[in-house]
Coordinates of C-alpha atoms in Angstrom, one line a residue:
Chain A
M1 CA -24.9 -20.3 -31.5
S2 CA -23.8 -16.7 -30.2
G3 CA -21.1 -15.0 -31.0
I4 CA -18.1 -15.4 -28.1
I5 CA -18.1 -11.5 -27.2
E6 CA -21.6 -10.3 -27.5
V7 CA -21.4 -6.1 -28.1
E8 CA -25.1 -4.7 -28.4
N9 CA -26.2 -0.9 -28.0
L10 CA -23.0 -0.1 -26.7
S11 CA -22.2 3.9 -26.1
F12 CA -19.5 5.4 -24.1
G13 CA -18.5 8.4 -23.2
Y14 CA -15.3 9.8 -21.2
I15 CA -17.1 12.9 -20.5
S16 CA -20.8 13.4 -20.4
E17 CA -21.4 16.1 -23.5
S18 CA -19.0 13.9 -25.7
I19 CA -20.2 10.5 -26.8
I20 CA -17.3 8.1 -28.8
L21 CA -18.7 4.8 -29.1
K22 CA -21.9 5.4 -29.6
D23 CA -25.3 2.8 -29.8
M24 CA -22.5 0.2 -31.3
S25 CA -23.6 -3.5 -31.4
F26 CA -21.6 -6.5 -33.0
E27 CA -21.4 -10.5 -33.1
V28 CA -17.7 -11.9 -32.6
A29 CA -17.6 -15.2 -34.0
Q30 CA -15.3 -17.7 -31.5
G31 CA -11.8 -18.0 -33.3
A32 CA -12.4 -15.2 -35.6
F33 CA -8.8 -12.6 -36.3
I34 CA -11.0 -9.3 -36.1
A35 CA -8.9 -5.9 -36.5
I36 CA -10.4 -2.2 -34.8
V37 CA -8.8 0.1 -37.2
G38 CA -10.0 3.9 -37.5
P39 CA -8.4 7.1 -36.7
N40 CA -7.4 8.7 -33.5
G41 CA -9.7 9.3 -30.9
A42 CA -12.3 7.3 -33.2
G43 CA -12.4 5.5 -30.4
K44 CA -10.8 2.3 -30.0
S45 CA -8.6 1.3 -27.2
T46 CA -11.5 3.0 -25.5
L47 CA -14.0 0.1 -26.7
L48 CA -10.4 -2.9 -26.0
N49 CA -10.7 -1.3 -22.5
L50 CA -14.0 -1.3 -21.9
M51 CA -14.2 -4.9 -24.1
C52 CA -11.5 -5.5 -20.8
Q53 CA -13.4 -3.8 -18.4
V54 CA -10.7 -1.6 -17.3
L55 CA -14.4 0.7 -18.7
R56 CA -17.4 0.3 -17.7
P57 CA -20.1 1.1 -20.7
K58 CA -22.2 3.8 -19.8
S59 CA -25.5 1.9 -21.4
G60 CA -25.8 -1.1 -23.1
M61 CA -24.0 -4.3 -22.7
I62 CA -21.0 -6.3 -23.9
R63 CA -21.7 -10.3 -23.7
I64 CA -18.0 -12.3 -22.9
D65 CA -18.9 -16.0 -23.8
S66 CA -23.1 -15.3 -23.3
K67 CA -22.4 -14.0 -19.8
P68 CA -22.3 -10.4 -18.8
I69 CA -19.0 -9.1 -18.4
G70 CA -20.1 -7.1 -15.3
S71 CA -21.1 -10.7 -14.0
Y72 CA -17.5 -11.9 -14.2
G73 CA -15.2 -12.6 -11.3
T74 CA -11.3 -11.6 -11.6
Q75 CA -10.3 -14.3 -12.0
A76 CA -13.5 -16.0 -14.0
L77 CA -12.7 -12.9 -16.2
A78 CA -8.9 -13.4 -16.7
E79 CA -8.9 -17.3 -18.5
K80 CA -11.6 -15.2 -20.3
V81 CA -9.6 -12.4 -21.9
A82 CA -6.3 -12.0 -21.9
V83 CA -5.1 -8.2 -23.0
V84 CA -1.7 -6.7 -24.8
R85 CA -1.3 -3.2 -23.8
Q86 CA 0.4 -0.9 -25.7
E87 CA 3.7 -2.0 -24.6
F88 CA 4.9 -1.1 -21.0
V89 CA 8.0 -1.8 -18.8
P90 CA 6.9 -2.6 -15.2
I91 CA 9.3 0.1 -13.0
F92 CA 11.9 -3.1 -11.4
G93 CA 13.8 -5.9 -13.4
F94 CA 11.4 -8.9 -13.6
S95 CA 13.5 -11.3 -16.6
V96 CA 11.4 -12.0 -19.6
M97 CA 10.5 -16.0 -17.7
E98 CA 9.6 -14.3 -14.3
T99 CA 7.3 -11.4 -16.2
V100 CA 5.3 -14.7 -18.5
L101 CA 4.7 -16.9 -15.5
M102 CA 2.9 -13.8 -14.1
A103 CA 0.0 -14.5 -16.1
R104 CA -0.1 -18.0 -13.7
T105 CA -0.1 -16.0 -10.4
P106 CA -4.3 -17.0 -9.6
Y107 CA -3.0 -21.3 -10.3
Y108 CA -0.4 -20.7 -8.0
S109 CA 0.2 -23.0 -4.9
P110 CA -0.8 -22.0 -2.0
M111 CA 2.9 -22.1 -0.9
G112 CA 2.9 -18.9 -3.1
F113 CA 4.3 -20.6 -6.3
E114 CA 4.3 -22.1 -10.4
R115 CA 3.0 -25.8 -10.4
Q116 CA 4.7 -28.7 -13.4
A117 CA 0.9 -27.5 -15.9
D118 CA 2.1 -23.5 -15.4
R119 CA 5.3 -24.6 -16.6
E120 CA 4.4 -26.4 -19.3
I121 CA 1.8 -23.7 -20.7
V122 CA 4.2 -20.9 -19.9
D123 CA 7.2 -23.2 -22.0
D124 CA 4.3 -23.4 -24.4
A125 CA 3.7 -20.4 -24.8
L126 CA 7.1 -19.2 -24.8
K127 CA 8.3 -21.6 -27.7
S128 CA 5.6 -20.4 -29.5
T129 CA 6.8 -16.3 -29.4
D130 CA 9.9 -17.0 -30.2
T131 CA 11.3 -16.2 -26.8
A132 CA 12.6 -19.3 -25.0
Q133 CA 15.7 -18.5 -25.7
F134 CA 16.5 -14.7 -24.2
A135 CA 13.7 -16.0 -21.1
S136 CA 16.5 -15.4 -18.0
R137 CA 16.9 -11.9 -20.3
P138 CA 16.0 -9.5 -18.2
L139 CA 12.8 -8.0 -19.7
T140 CA 14.7 -4.3 -20.7
S141 CA 17.7 -5.2 -21.7
L142 CA 15.8 -6.6 -24.8
S143 CA 14.8 -5.1 -28.2
S144 CA 11.0 -3.3 -28.7
G145 CA 9.8 -6.0 -31.0
E146 CA 11.5 -9.3 -28.7
R147 CA 9.1 -7.0 -25.7
Q148 CA 6.2 -7.3 -27.7
R149 CA 6.2 -11.3 -28.0
V150 CA 7.5 -11.1 -24.8
F151 CA 3.3 -9.4 -23.5
I152 CA 2.3 -11.8 -26.3
A153 CA 3.7 -14.6 -24.6
R154 CA 2.0 -13.6 -21.1
A155 CA -1.1 -13.4 -22.8
L156 CA -1.3 -16.3 -24.5
A157 CA 0.2 -18.0 -21.1
Q158 CA -4.3 -16.6 -19.6
N159 CA -4.8 -19.7 -21.6
S160 CA -8.1 -17.7 -22.4
L161 CA -10.4 -17.8 -24.8
I162 CA -9.8 -14.5 -26.1
M163 CA -6.8 -11.8 -26.8
L164 CA -7.6 -8.3 -27.2
L165 CA -4.5 -6.3 -29.2
D166 CA -3.4 -2.5 -27.9
E167 CA -1.7 -1.6 -31.3
P168 CA 0.1 -4.1 -31.0
T169 CA 2.5 -3.6 -33.9
N170 CA 3.5 0.0 -33.2
F171 CA 7.3 1.2 -33.4
L172 CA 7.8 -2.7 -35.1
D173 CA 9.8 -2.7 -38.0
L174 CA 8.8 -4.4 -41.3
K175 CA 9.5 -7.8 -40.5
H176 CA 9.0 -7.3 -36.8
Q177 CA 5.5 -6.0 -37.5
V178 CA 5.1 -9.4 -40.2
G179 CA 6.9 -11.6 -37.5
I180 CA 4.0 -9.9 -35.1
Y181 CA 1.2 -10.8 -37.4
D182 CA 2.0 -14.0 -38.8
L183 CA 2.4 -14.8 -34.5
L184 CA -1.3 -14.6 -34.0
K185 CA -2.6 -15.5 -36.9
T186 CA -0.7 -18.6 -35.9
A187 CA -2.2 -18.5 -32.6
Q188 CA -5.8 -18.6 -34.0
V189 CA -5.8 -21.1 -36.4
E190 CA -3.4 -23.7 -34.0
K191 CA -4.7 -22.8 -30.8
G192 CA -8.1 -21.4 -32.1
K193 CA -7.8 -17.6 -29.9
T194 CA -10.5 -15.5 -30.6
I195 CA -8.4 -12.0 -31.7
I196 CA -8.9 -9.1 -31.8
A197 CA -6.4 -6.2 -32.1
V198 CA -6.7 -2.2 -32.4
T199 CA -4.8 -1.3 -35.1
H200 CA -3.4 1.7 -37.2
D201 CA -1.8 0.2 -39.9
I202 CA -4.9 -0.7 -42.3
N203 CA -2.6 -2.9 -44.9
L204 CA -1.4 -5.9 -42.8
A205 CA -5.0 -6.0 -41.3
A206 CA -5.8 -6.8 -45.2
Q207 CA -4.6 -9.3 -45.3
Y208 CA -4.5 -11.2 -41.4
C209 CA -7.6 -10.5 -40.7
D210 CA -11.6 -11.8 -41.3
E211 CA -13.3 -8.7 -40.3
I212 CA -12.8 -4.6 -39.5
L213 CA -14.0 -3.2 -37.1
L214 CA -13.7 0.6 -38.6
L215 CA -14.7 3.4 -36.1
G216 CA -15.4 7.1 -37.7
T217 CA -14.7 9.9 -35.5
D218 CA -18.6 11.0 -35.7
S219 CA -19.8 7.5 -34.0
S220 CA -20.5 5.6 -37.0
Y221 CA -18.8 2.1 -37.1
H222 CA -18.6 -0.3 -40.2
F223 CA -18.7 -4.0 -39.4
G224 CA -18.5 -6.3 -41.6
K225 CA -15.9 -9.3 -44.0
T226 CA -12.8 -7.5 -44.4
K227 CA -13.2 -7.1 -48.5
T228 CA -16.5 -5.8 -47.4
V229 CA -15.3 -3.5 -45.1
F230 CA -11.9 -1.7 -46.5
L231 CA -13.5 0.0 -49.7
P232 CA -10.8 2.4 -50.6
E233 CA -14.1 5.1 -50.7
K234 CA -15.2 3.9 -47.5
I235 CA -11.6 4.3 -45.9
K236 CA -11.2 7.8 -47.9
E237 CA -14.8 8.9 -45.9
I238 CA -13.3 7.6 -42.6
F239 CA -9.7 9.1 -42.2
K240 CA -10.6 11.9 -44.3
V241 CA -7.3 11.3 -46.9
D242 CA -7.0 10.7 -50.4
I243 CA -6.1 6.6 -50.7
F244 CA -4.3 4.6 -53.5
A245 CA -6.3 1.6 -53.6
G246 CA -4.5 -1.6 -55.3
K247 CA -4.1 -5.0 -55.7
V248 CA -0.8 -7.6 -55.6
G249 CA -2.2 -11.1 -55.7
Q250 CA -5.5 -11.5 -53.8
E251 CA -4.1 -8.9 -51.2
S252 CA -6.0 -5.6 -51.4
F253 CA -3.6 -2.4 -50.1
F254 CA -3.5 1.3 -49.6
I255 CA -1.4 3.9 -49.4
P256 CA -2.3 7.2 -48.6
L257 CA -1.8 10.4 -50.3
G258 CA -0.3 13.4 -49.1
K259 CA -1.0 17.2 -50.3
Y260 CA 2.5 16.9 -51.7
A261 CA 2.0 13.5 -53.7
K262 CA 4.1 13.9 -57.2
N263 CA 1.6 14.1 -60.4
G264 CA -1.5 13.3 -57.8
K265 CA -4.1 13.5 -60.1
Q266 CA -2.8 10.5 -62.2
I267 CA -2.4 8.6 -59.4
N268 CA -6.4 8.8 -58.2
Y269 CA -7.0 7.7 -61.7
E270 CA -5.6 4.7 -61.6
S271 CA -7.0 3.8 -58.3
R272 CA -10.4 4.8 -60.0
G273 CA -9.6 2.2 -62.2
S274 CA -8.3 -0.8 -59.5
E275 CA -11.9 -0.4 -58.3
P276 CA -13.4 -3.5 -58.5
Chain B
M1 CA 20.9 -14.1 -16.3
K2 CA 19.6 -15.2 -13.3
Q3 CA 18.2 -18.0 -12.1
L4 CA 14.4 -18.6 -11.7
L5 CA 13.4 -18.6 -7.7
T6 CA 11.9 -22.1 -6.7
P7 CA 11.0 -23.3 -2.8
K8 CA 14.4 -24.9 -2.7
R9 CA 16.3 -21.6 -3.1
L10 CA 13.9 -19.4 -1.2
T11 CA 14.2 -22.0 1.6
I12 CA 17.9 -22.5 1.0
N13 CA 18.8 -18.0 1.2
I14 CA 15.8 -17.4 4.3
G15 CA 17.4 -20.0 6.0
L16 CA 21.0 -19.1 6.0
A17 CA 20.3 -14.7 5.8
L18 CA 18.1 -17.1 9.3
L19 CA 21.7 -18.4 10.2
L20 CA 23.3 -15.2 10.1
L21 CA 20.9 -13.4 11.8
I22 CA 21.0 -15.5 15.3
T23 CA 25.1 -14.5 14.5
V24 CA 24.5 -11.4 15.0
M25 CA 21.9 -11.5 17.1
F26 CA 24.2 -13.6 19.7
A27 CA 27.7 -11.4 18.7
C28 CA 25.8 -8.2 19.6
S29 CA 25.2 -9.3 23.2
I30 CA 28.1 -10.3 23.8
I31 CA 29.5 -6.3 22.8
G32 CA 29.1 -3.6 25.3
T33 CA 30.2 -1.5 27.5
E34 CA 29.8 -4.4 30.0
T35 CA 31.7 -6.7 29.2
V36 CA 29.6 -10.1 29.8
S37 CA 31.2 -13.8 30.7
L38 CA 28.9 -16.3 28.9
K39 CA 29.9 -18.8 31.0
A40 CA 28.0 -17.0 34.3
V41 CA 25.4 -16.4 31.6
F42 CA 24.1 -19.7 31.5
S43 CA 24.7 -19.9 35.2
G44 CA 21.6 -18.8 35.8
S45 CA 19.7 -15.5 37.9
G46 CA 21.5 -16.5 40.7
S47 CA 19.2 -16.0 44.2
Q48 CA 17.4 -13.8 45.4
A49 CA 20.0 -12.2 47.1
S50 CA 22.9 -12.5 45.2
V51 CA 22.0 -11.6 42.0
N52 CA 24.1 -13.0 39.1
P53 CA 25.1 -9.7 37.2
D54 CA 25.8 -11.0 33.9
Y55 CA 22.2 -13.1 33.8
E56 CA 21.4 -9.6 34.5
I57 CA 22.4 -7.9 31.9
F58 CA 22.3 -10.5 29.0
V59 CA 18.8 -11.5 29.2
R60 CA 17.2 -8.4 30.7
I61 CA 18.7 -5.7 29.3
R62 CA 20.7 -6.5 26.2
L63 CA 18.6 -9.4 24.9
P64 CA 15.0 -6.9 24.9
R65 CA 17.1 -4.3 23.2
I66 CA 18.6 -6.3 20.1
I67 CA 15.1 -8.3 19.7
L68 CA 13.6 -4.6 19.5
A69 CA 16.1 -2.9 17.3
G70 CA 15.8 -6.5 14.7
L71 CA 11.4 -6.1 15.1
V72 CA 11.8 -2.2 13.8
G73 CA 14.4 -2.8 11.6
A74 CA 12.4 -5.9 9.6
A75 CA 8.9 -4.0 10.1
L76 CA 10.8 -0.6 8.7
A77 CA 12.5 -3.0 6.0
C78 CA 9.1 -4.9 4.4
A79 CA 6.8 -2.1 4.7
G80 CA 9.3 -0.1 2.9
A81 CA 9.4 -2.9 -0.1
V82 CA 5.6 -2.7 -0.1
F83 CA 5.0 1.0 -0.4
Q84 CA 7.7 1.0 -2.9
V85 CA 6.1 -1.4 -5.6
L86 CA 2.5 -0.1 -4.4
L87 CA 3.1 3.2 -5.4
R88 CA 5.6 2.3 -8.4
N89 CA 7.7 4.4 -7.5
P90 CA 11.6 3.1 -5.9
L91 CA 11.9 6.2 -3.7
A92 CA 9.5 5.4 -1.8
D93 CA 10.0 4.7 2.1
P94 CA 7.5 3.3 5.2
Y95 CA 7.9 7.6 5.7
I96 CA 6.6 8.6 2.5
L97 CA 2.6 8.4 3.3
G98 CA 2.9 10.8 5.7
I99 CA 2.9 8.5 8.8
S100 CA 6.4 9.9 9.7
S101 CA 4.2 13.5 11.1
G102 CA 1.9 11.6 12.2
A103 CA 4.0 10.1 14.7
G104 CA 5.8 12.5 15.2
L105 CA 2.6 15.1 15.8
G106 CA 1.2 12.4 18.1
A107 CA 4.8 12.2 19.7
V108 CA 4.6 15.8 20.4
I109 CA 1.2 16.0 22.0
A110 CA 1.5 13.2 24.0
V111 CA 5.2 15.3 25.8
I112 CA 3.6 18.6 25.8
S113 CA 0.3 17.4 27.8
G114 CA 3.0 15.1 30.7
F115 CA 0.5 12.1 31.0
N116 CA 1.9 10.3 32.9
W117 CA 0.3 6.4 32.7
T118 CA 1.3 3.7 30.6
L119 CA -0.7 0.9 28.7
W120 CA 1.1 -2.7 27.6
G121 CA 4.2 -0.7 29.8
R122 CA 4.2 1.7 27.4
S123 CA 4.5 5.1 27.5
P124 CA 2.1 7.6 26.3
I125 CA 4.8 8.9 23.9
A126 CA 4.1 5.5 22.3
V127 CA 0.7 5.5 22.6
F128 CA -0.1 8.4 20.7
A129 CA 3.1 8.4 17.9
F130 CA 1.1 4.8 17.2
A131 CA -1.9 6.5 17.0
G132 CA -0.5 9.4 15.2
A133 CA 1.0 6.7 12.5
L134 CA -2.3 5.0 11.8
G135 CA -4.8 8.2 11.4
T136 CA -2.3 10.3 9.5
V137 CA -2.2 6.9 6.9
W138 CA -5.8 6.3 6.7
L139 CA -6.5 9.7 6.5
V140 CA -4.1 10.2 3.4
W141 CA -6.1 6.6 2.1
F142 CA -8.9 8.0 2.4
I143 CA -8.1 11.7 0.9
G144 CA -6.5 9.5 -2.5
R145 CA -9.9 7.8 -2.4
L146 CA -11.7 11.4 -3.0
T147 CA -8.9 11.9 -5.9
G148 CA -9.5 8.9 -7.6
K149 CA -10.5 4.8 -7.2
F150 CA -6.4 4.1 -6.3
H151 CA -4.6 7.0 -8.1
V152 CA -0.8 6.4 -7.0
T153 CA -0.1 9.9 -7.8
G154 CA -3.1 11.2 -5.5
L155 CA -2.2 9.3 -2.7
L156 CA 1.3 10.7 -2.9
L157 CA 0.6 14.4 -3.9
A158 CA -2.7 14.0 -0.4
G159 CA 0.3 12.3 1.2
V160 CA 2.9 15.3 0.9
V161 CA 0.1 17.8 2.0
V162 CA -0.9 15.7 5.8
N163 CA 2.7 15.8 6.3
A164 CA 3.4 19.2 5.2
F165 CA 0.2 20.3 7.3
F166 CA 1.4 17.6 10.6
S167 CA 4.9 19.0 9.9
A168 CA 3.4 22.8 10.4
L169 CA 1.6 21.9 13.6
M170 CA 4.3 19.8 15.2
M171 CA 6.7 23.0 15.2
F172 CA 4.0 25.7 16.6
L173 CA 3.6 22.9 19.5
T174 CA 7.0 22.8 19.8
S175 CA 7.7 26.2 20.0
I176 CA 5.3 26.8 22.6
A177 CA 6.8 24.3 24.4
K178 CA 9.0 24.0 27.9
S179 CA 12.8 23.3 27.3
D180 CA 13.2 20.0 29.0
Q181 CA 9.9 19.6 26.5
V182 CA 10.9 20.5 23.6
Y183 CA 14.4 17.9 24.3
A184 CA 12.6 15.0 25.2
T185 CA 10.2 14.8 22.1
I186 CA 13.6 15.9 19.2
F187 CA 14.5 13.2 21.1
W188 CA 12.0 11.0 20.6
L189 CA 12.8 12.2 16.8
M190 CA 15.6 11.0 16.4
G191 CA 14.9 7.3 16.5
N192 CA 15.9 5.1 19.9
M193 CA 16.2 1.8 21.3
T194 CA 14.6 2.3 25.0
E195 CA 14.5 -1.2 26.9
G196 CA 10.7 -1.5 27.4
D197 CA 8.1 -3.5 29.1
F198 CA 8.3 -7.6 28.0
L199 CA 4.5 -7.6 27.1
A200 CA 4.9 -4.9 24.5
L201 CA 7.4 -6.7 23.3
W202 CA 6.0 -9.4 22.9
I203 CA 3.0 -7.8 21.4
S204 CA 4.5 -5.7 18.9
A205 CA 7.1 -9.0 18.2
G206 CA 3.3 -10.4 17.0
C207 CA 2.4 -8.3 15.0
V208 CA 5.0 -7.1 13.3
I209 CA 5.7 -11.0 12.3
G210 CA 2.3 -11.7 11.3
G211 CA 2.5 -8.9 9.7
I212 CA 5.5 -9.7 7.7
A213 CA 3.9 -13.8 7.1
A214 CA 0.9 -12.0 5.3
L215 CA 2.6 -10.2 3.3
F216 CA 5.1 -12.9 2.5
H217 CA 1.5 -14.5 1.2
I218 CA 0.9 -12.5 -1.0
S219 CA 4.0 -11.3 -2.7
P220 CA 3.0 -12.8 -6.3
Q221 CA 0.3 -10.6 -6.4
L222 CA 2.4 -7.9 -6.0
N223 CA 4.9 -9.1 -8.7
A224 CA 2.0 -8.4 -10.5
L225 CA 1.3 -4.9 -9.3
S226 CA 4.5 -4.1 -10.4
F227 CA 3.1 -4.3 -14.1
G228 CA 0.5 -1.4 -13.1
A229 CA -3.0 -2.1 -11.8
D230 CA -4.5 -2.7 -15.0
D231 CA -2.3 -4.8 -16.0
A232 CA -2.1 -6.9 -12.5
R233 CA -6.1 -7.4 -13.6
I234 CA -6.4 -7.9 -16.9
M235 CA -4.2 -11.0 -15.2
G236 CA -7.0 -11.9 -12.9
V237 CA -5.2 -10.9 -9.7
N238 CA -7.0 -9.1 -6.8
I239 CA -6.0 -5.2 -7.2
F240 CA -8.0 -4.2 -4.1
K241 CA -8.4 -7.1 -2.2
T242 CA -3.8 -6.7 -2.9
R243 CA -3.8 -3.1 -2.3
T244 CA -5.7 -2.9 0.9
I245 CA -4.0 -5.9 2.8
A246 CA -0.1 -4.4 1.1
F247 CA -1.5 -1.5 2.6
G248 CA -2.9 -1.8 5.9
I249 CA -0.3 -4.1 6.9
A250 CA 2.3 -1.7 5.6
A251 CA 1.4 0.8 7.3
G252 CA 0.5 -1.0 10.6
I253 CA 3.7 -2.6 11.2
T254 CA 5.7 1.1 10.7
A255 CA 2.8 2.1 13.2
V256 CA 4.6 -0.7 15.3
A257 CA 8.6 0.1 14.5
V258 CA 7.1 3.9 14.9
S259 CA 5.9 3.8 18.6
L260 CA 8.4 2.1 19.4
S261 CA 11.4 3.8 18.3
G262 CA 10.7 6.2 17.1
L263 CA 12.1 7.8 13.9
I264 CA 14.5 5.8 12.0
G265 CA 15.5 7.1 8.8
F266 CA 17.1 4.8 5.7
V267 CA 16.1 1.6 7.2
G268 CA 12.6 1.7 4.7
L269 CA 15.0 2.2 1.8
V270 CA 18.2 0.3 1.5
V271 CA 16.9 -2.6 2.6
P272 CA 15.1 -3.5 0.0
H273 CA 16.5 -2.2 -2.8
G274 CA 19.8 -3.4 -1.7
I275 CA 18.1 -7.0 -1.7
R276 CA 16.5 -6.2 -5.2
L277 CA 19.5 -5.1 -6.3
I278 CA 21.7 -8.5 -4.9
F279 CA 18.5 -11.0 -5.0
G280 CA 16.5 -9.8 -7.8
P281 CA 12.7 -8.4 -7.7
D282 CA 10.7 -11.4 -6.4
H283 CA 8.5 -10.6 -4.1
R284 CA 8.2 -14.2 -2.8
Q285 CA 12.0 -13.5 -2.0
L286 CA 12.3 -9.6 -1.2
I287 CA 9.8 -9.8 1.8
P288 CA 11.2 -12.2 3.9
L289 CA 14.8 -11.5 3.1
S290 CA 14.7 -8.1 3.1
G291 CA 12.7 -8.6 6.8
I292 CA 15.6 -10.8 8.5
V293 CA 18.5 -8.3 6.2
G294 CA 16.3 -5.0 7.5
A295 CA 17.0 -7.3 11.5
I296 CA 20.5 -7.2 11.0
F297 CA 20.8 -3.9 9.9
L298 CA 19.1 -2.6 13.1
I299 CA 20.3 -4.4 15.1
V300 CA 24.2 -4.3 13.9
A301 CA 23.5 -0.4 14.4
D302 CA 22.1 0.0 17.4
T303 CA 25.1 -1.7 19.3
L304 CA 27.5 0.5 17.3
A305 CA 24.9 4.1 19.0
R306 CA 25.3 2.0 21.6
I307 CA 29.1 1.4 21.6
I308 CA 30.5 4.3 20.1
V309 CA 30.2 7.1 22.3
A310 CA 29.8 5.1 25.6
P311 CA 29.0 5.2 28.0
A312 CA 26.9 7.8 26.2
Q313 CA 24.0 6.4 23.4
L314 CA 23.6 8.2 20.5
P315 CA 21.0 8.0 18.8
V316 CA 20.6 5.3 16.3
G317 CA 18.5 7.2 13.4
V318 CA 22.3 8.9 13.3
V319 CA 23.8 5.7 13.2
T320 CA 21.7 4.1 10.4
A321 CA 22.3 7.3 8.2
I322 CA 25.3 7.7 8.7
I323 CA 26.2 4.1 7.8
G324 CA 23.7 3.2 5.3
G325 CA 24.3 6.3 2.4
P326 CA 27.3 5.1 1.8
F327 CA 26.6 1.7 2.2
F328 CA 23.7 2.0 -0.4
L329 CA 25.9 4.9 -2.9
I330 CA 28.4 0.8 -2.7
L331 CA 25.7 -1.1 -3.9
L332 CA 24.6 1.6 -6.1
V333 CA 26.9 1.9 -8.3
K334 CA 28.5 -1.8 -8.2
Y335 CA 25.2 -3.3 -9.1
S336 CA 23.7 -0.5 -11.0
R337 CA 24.3 -2.0 -15.0
K338 CA 22.0 -5.0 -13.6
V339 CA 19.3 -3.5 -13.0
S340 CA 16.7 -1.6 -15.3
W341 CA 15.1 0.4 -13.8
L342 CA 17.8 2.8 -12.5
K343 CA 19.0 3.7 -16.0

């Protein structure tokens, strides 16, 4: 049994001299929740764009549901992969309901209207993202946390196997960050979605994700169970920053330490002490 | 707060708009320098010896002109709506990609070369303007493709450059032309309704109405495209097909409109925005309503152009700009709170 996404010897660079992703291979199991983590410029969003064919690989191969990604038509790929990109507002003022319904565009009746089944799928997506109460409001009248939930609802309404998210908690406060991750976890557990999120938040990733893909700026990568990838030395090495690592209950967390961190030595000592 | 568009609501709105269109067409066909008695019109064309003047004016002069104005208005308004979403730019109008200068250049060449023939009842000016318009759009599309797959910025820049170049050529040709030729050119550029041949009218009507029907058919895809090409494709919309069809049809019906009436501004900008402000941005409603309201707008404008300085006539392009500008400003102020992209 092979994974729902198989990446094989993938290489990519925007210009020929510089390679961002080099000879990368990994496999994502169906129903997994995975975070792609790494410093700026490591190619996180690039990898996400490769997995939804916004970009084409330079060499290597990506298989979705055991078929090469290039062999899918636009609509067929949309049935497999839904994407939530970094927050984005359309040029004209569509309402929340209209926005989420657009996910059903390929399935509209010949007259150009949604069918009953589409309405049910959309209602379900609105309900599970807790956006139904402002379904008739224009997208632009929402806060960024609410809007992000609408775009997740739109991705859910595509009824795809896989959901890709590019920094879904960007610009959100603590409560809304946790809210989004709760939402994604629910979609994983209850709907069996395979979820891949690019994120800068190591702590939330450590809390929610089953596996981590850690990318380095030198085209190195680590893929594996969250516990085996998120080791203080590894994070220190990849992000090139001092880290304090600790535990609360079963959850590990990591705090970066800057040049001006007070009493830095003592904390560093603590961090060594807490390592397994 | 707004309600979702349903087939029933759409049908009712289109039906009401069509009713208004027919009323306006009827009202405007009665208004004019000559008073026409309807009773006399319905008595028929009269015999060979004694022609019925009321019938002649109504059926042979006013009605074709009203139909013509309606077609041009519908084509320009729909093309404007489509270019605004394709280029994701609220300021786009049907002429934004250089169609105006291409058509103008074609018209000037036709005037200067002094051709004297007709094609399907159309003068050389109309034929050359049509060819110029389509040729320019093709050129801009081609240059735009060279800059990237479908880069909005690339297309807009190509449009600006081609526009400037063709305008320069046009000015050069105008400056070496004779004065009566210059007058004919300027008169054409201001936009005019001239009663043409019935055959040309029917062919154009077929093109415009067919084009609008096709645009309506792809309107759900145009909705998705308002979120940008990548988002639309991620949702499973074939963006290459949608864009090519939308672009081709919008350019085609604009070229037809320009060849019928010269350059009439403002319709393609004002009407789609007005509809969006009142009825929302859904293209399934925007496209048909823009077509109908665009027709009404230009019929009224042309009727004003006929009667304001009667017995002389104003260029209709002047009227559309004069009533379109303030009208749009009122809409803008009144509804700007409803709409987000104005912020």
